[in-house]
PDB file of C-alpha atoms in Angstrom:
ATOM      1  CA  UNK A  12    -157.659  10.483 -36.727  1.00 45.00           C
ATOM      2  CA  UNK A  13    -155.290  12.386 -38.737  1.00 46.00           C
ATOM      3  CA  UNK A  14    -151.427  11.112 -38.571  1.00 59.00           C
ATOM      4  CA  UNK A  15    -148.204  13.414 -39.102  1.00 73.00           C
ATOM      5  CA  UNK A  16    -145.796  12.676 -41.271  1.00 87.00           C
ATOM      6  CA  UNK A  17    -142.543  12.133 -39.674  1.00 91.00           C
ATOM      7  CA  UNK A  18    -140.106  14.491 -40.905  1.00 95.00           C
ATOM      8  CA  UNK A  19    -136.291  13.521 -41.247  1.00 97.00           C
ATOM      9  CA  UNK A  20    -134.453  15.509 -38.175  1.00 98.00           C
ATOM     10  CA  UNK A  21    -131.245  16.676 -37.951  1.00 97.00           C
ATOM     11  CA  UNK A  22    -130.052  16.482 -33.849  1.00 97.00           C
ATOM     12  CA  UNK A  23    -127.224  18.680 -33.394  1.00 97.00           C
ATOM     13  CA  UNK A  24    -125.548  18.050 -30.215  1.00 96.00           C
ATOM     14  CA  UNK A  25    -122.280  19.326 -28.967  1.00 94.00           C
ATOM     15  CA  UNK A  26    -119.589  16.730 -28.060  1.00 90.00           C
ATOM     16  CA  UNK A  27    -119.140  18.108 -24.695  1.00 93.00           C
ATOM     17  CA  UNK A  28    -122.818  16.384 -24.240  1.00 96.00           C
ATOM     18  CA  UNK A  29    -122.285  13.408 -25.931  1.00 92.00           C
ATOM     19  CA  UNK A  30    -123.773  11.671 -23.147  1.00 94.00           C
ATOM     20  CA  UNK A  31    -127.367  12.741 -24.302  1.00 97.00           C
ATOM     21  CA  UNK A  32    -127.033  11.772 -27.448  1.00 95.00           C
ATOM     22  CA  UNK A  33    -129.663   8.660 -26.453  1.00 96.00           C
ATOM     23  CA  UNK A  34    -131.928  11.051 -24.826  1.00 97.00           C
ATOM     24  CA  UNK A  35    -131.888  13.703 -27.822  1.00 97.00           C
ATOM     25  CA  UNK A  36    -132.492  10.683 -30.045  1.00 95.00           C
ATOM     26  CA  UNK A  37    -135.219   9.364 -28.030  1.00 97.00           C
ATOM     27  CA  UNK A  38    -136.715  13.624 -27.659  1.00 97.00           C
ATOM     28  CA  UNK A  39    -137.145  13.460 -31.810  1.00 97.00           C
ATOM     29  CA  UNK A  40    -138.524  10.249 -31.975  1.00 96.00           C
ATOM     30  CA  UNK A  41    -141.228  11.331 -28.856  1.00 96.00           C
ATOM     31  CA  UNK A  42    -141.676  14.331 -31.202  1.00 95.00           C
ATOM     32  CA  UNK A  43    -143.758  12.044 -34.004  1.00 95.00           C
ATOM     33  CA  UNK A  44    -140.434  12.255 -36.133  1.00 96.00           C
ATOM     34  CA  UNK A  45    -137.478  10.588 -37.123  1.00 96.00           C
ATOM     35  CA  UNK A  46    -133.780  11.341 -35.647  1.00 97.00           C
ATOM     36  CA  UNK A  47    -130.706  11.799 -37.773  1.00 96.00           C
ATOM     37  CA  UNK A  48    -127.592  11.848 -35.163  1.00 94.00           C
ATOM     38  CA  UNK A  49    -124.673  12.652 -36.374  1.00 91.00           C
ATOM     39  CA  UNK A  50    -123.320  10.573 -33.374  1.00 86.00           C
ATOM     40  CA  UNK A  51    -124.889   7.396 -33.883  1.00 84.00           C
ATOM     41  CA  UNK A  52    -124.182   7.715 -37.884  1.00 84.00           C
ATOM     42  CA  UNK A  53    -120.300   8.873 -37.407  1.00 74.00           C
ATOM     43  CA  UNK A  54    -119.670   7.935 -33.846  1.00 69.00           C
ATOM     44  CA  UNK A  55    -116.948   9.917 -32.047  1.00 65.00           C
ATOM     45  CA  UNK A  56    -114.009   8.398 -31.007  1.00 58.00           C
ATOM     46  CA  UNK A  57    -111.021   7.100 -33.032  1.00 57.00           C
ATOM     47  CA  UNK A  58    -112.702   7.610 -36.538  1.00 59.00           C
ATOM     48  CA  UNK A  59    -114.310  10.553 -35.772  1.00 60.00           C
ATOM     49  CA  UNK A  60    -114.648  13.972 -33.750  1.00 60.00           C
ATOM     50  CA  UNK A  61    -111.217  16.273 -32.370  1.00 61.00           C
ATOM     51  CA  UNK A  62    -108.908  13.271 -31.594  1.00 65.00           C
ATOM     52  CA  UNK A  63    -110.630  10.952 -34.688  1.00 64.00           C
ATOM     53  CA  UNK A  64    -108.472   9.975 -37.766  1.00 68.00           C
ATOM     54  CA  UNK A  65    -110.511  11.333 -40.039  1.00 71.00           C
ATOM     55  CA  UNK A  66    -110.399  14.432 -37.702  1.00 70.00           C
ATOM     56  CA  UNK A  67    -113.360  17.117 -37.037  1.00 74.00           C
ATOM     57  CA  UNK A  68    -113.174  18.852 -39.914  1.00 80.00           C
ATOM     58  CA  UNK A  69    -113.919  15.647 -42.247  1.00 81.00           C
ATOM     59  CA  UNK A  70    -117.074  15.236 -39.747  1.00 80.00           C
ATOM     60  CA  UNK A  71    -118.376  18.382 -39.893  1.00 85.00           C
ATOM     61  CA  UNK A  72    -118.515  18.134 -43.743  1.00 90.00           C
ATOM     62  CA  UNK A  73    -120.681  15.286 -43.491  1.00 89.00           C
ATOM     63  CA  UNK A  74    -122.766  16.865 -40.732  1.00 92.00           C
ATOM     64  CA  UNK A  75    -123.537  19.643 -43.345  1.00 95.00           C
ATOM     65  CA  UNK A  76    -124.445  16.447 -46.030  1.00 95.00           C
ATOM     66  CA  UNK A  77    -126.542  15.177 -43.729  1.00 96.00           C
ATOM     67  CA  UNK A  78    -128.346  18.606 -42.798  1.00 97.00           C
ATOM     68  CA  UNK A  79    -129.006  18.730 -46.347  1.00 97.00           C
ATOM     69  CA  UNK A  80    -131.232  15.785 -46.700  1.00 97.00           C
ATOM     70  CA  UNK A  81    -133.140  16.667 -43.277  1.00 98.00           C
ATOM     71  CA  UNK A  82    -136.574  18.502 -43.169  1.00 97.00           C
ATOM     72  CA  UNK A  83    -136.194  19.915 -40.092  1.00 97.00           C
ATOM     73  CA  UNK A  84    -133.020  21.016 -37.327  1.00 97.00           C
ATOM     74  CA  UNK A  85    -133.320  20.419 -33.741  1.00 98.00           C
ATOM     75  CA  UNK A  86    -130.496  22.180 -31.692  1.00 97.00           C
ATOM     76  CA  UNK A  87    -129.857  20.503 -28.794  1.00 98.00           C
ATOM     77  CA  UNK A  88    -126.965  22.669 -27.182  1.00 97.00           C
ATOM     78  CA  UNK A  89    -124.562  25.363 -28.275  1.00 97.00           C
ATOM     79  CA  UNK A  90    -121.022  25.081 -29.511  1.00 96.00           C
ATOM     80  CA  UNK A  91    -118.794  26.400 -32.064  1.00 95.00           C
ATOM     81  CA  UNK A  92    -120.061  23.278 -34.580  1.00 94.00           C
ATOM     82  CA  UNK A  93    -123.472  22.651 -33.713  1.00 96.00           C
ATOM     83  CA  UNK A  94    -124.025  26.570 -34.604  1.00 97.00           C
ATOM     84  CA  UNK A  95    -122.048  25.681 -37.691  1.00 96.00           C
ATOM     85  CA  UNK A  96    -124.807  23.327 -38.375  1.00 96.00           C
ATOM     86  CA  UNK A  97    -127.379  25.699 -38.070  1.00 97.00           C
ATOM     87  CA  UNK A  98    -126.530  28.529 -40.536  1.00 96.00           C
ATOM     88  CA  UNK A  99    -126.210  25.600 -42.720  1.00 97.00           C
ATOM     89  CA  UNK A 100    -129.562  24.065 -42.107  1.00 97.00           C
ATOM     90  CA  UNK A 101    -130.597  28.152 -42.194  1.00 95.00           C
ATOM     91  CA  UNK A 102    -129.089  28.680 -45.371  1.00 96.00           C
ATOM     92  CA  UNK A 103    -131.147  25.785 -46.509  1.00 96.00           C
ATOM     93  CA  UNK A 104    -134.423  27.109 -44.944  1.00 96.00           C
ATOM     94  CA  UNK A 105    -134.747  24.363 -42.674  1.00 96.00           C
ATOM     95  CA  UNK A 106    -137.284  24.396 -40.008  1.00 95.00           C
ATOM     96  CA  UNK A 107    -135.343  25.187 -36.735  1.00 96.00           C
ATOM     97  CA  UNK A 108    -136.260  24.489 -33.313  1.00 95.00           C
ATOM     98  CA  UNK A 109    -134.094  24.628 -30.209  1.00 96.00           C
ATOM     99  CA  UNK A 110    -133.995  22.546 -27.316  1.00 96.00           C
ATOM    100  CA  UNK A 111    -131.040  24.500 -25.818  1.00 96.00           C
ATOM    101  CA  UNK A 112    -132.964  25.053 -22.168  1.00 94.00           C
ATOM    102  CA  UNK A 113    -133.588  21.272 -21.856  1.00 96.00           C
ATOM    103  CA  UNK A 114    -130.784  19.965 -22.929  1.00 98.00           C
ATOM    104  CA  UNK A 115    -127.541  22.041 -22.141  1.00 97.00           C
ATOM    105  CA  UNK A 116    -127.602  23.704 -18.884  1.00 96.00           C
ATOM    106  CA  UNK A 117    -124.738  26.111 -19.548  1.00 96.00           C
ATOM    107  CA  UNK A 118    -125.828  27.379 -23.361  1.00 96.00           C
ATOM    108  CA  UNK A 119    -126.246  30.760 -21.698  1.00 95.00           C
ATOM    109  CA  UNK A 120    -122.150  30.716 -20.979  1.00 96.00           C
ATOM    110  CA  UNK A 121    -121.355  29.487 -23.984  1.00 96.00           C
ATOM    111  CA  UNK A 122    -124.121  32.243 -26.373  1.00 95.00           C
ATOM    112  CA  UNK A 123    -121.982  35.527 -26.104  1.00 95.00           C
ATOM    113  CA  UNK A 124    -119.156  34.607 -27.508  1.00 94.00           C
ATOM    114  CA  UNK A 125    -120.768  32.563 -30.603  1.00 96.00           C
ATOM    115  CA  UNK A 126    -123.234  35.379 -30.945  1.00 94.00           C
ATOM    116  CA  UNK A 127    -120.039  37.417 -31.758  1.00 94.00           C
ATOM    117  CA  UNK A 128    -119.186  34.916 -34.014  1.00 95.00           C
ATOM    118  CA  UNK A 129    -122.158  34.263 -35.544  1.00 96.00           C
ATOM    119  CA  UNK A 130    -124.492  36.910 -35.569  1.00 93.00           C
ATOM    120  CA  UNK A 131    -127.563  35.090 -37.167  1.00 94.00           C
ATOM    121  CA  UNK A 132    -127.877  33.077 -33.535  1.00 94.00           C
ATOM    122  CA  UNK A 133    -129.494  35.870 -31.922  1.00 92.00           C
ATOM    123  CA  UNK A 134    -132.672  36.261 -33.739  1.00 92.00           C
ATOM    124  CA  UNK A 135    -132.910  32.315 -33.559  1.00 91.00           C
ATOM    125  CA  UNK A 136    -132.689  33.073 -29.729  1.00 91.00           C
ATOM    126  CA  UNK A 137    -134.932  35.325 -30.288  1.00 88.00           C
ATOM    127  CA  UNK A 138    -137.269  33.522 -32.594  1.00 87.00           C
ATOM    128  CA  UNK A 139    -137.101  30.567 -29.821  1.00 81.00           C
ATOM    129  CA  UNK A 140    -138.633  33.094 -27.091  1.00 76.00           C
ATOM    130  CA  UNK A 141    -135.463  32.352 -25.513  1.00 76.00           C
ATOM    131  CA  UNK A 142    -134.126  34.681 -22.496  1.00 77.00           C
ATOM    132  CA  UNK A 143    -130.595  34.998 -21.970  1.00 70.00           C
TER     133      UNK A 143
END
């Protein structure tokens, strides 16, 4: 029997789904590999995220740290940071897979307006044999 080696993975999750973050956790780990949540290692709340003293901007530079040390991204749902995230881990030539379909049920309303944004996210739609 031949075993995989776990690979270090990066869960990006949008706040708005916070509630998942267990379940996204718990996806990775199902996967064979091991989860890196930004919301387990800063939690959001009053040190971290929009309302957080340190504020989402100081977050979002550690997110990007902590993509950097990964070996693989998992996008779990789309917003204006966890796309962030991405063209960082795609900069870095990271593996990415999405999990947008499973795990956010409105990615399609929030796609057009990022893909404007950010117009890498449609071939990784694309790539994902994603329909939107």
């Amino acid at each position: 029997m031949i075993l995989m080696k776990p690979l270090l993975t990066y869960c990006a999750l949008p706040s708005r789904l916070h509630d998942l973050t267990d379940d996204s956790y718990q996806f990775v780990i199902s996967q064979g590999h091991a989860p890196l949540h930004p919301f387990k290692a800063l939690p959001q709340g009053k040190d971290f995220g929009d309302n957080g003293r340190f504020g989402r901007d100081f977050a979002l530079k550690f997110a990007f740290r902590m993509v950097g040390i990964c070996d693989q991204f998992y996008l779990f749902g789309m917003s204006d940071g966890t796309v962030q995230e991405a063209e960082k881990a795609l900069e870095l030539k990271l593996p990415i897979n999405l999990h947008v379909e499973r795990f956010d049920p409105d990615w399609r309303r929030y796609y057009p307006q990022l893909r404007d944004k950010y117009p890498f996210l449609e071939g990784l739609i694309r790539n994902n044999n994603l329909t939107v």
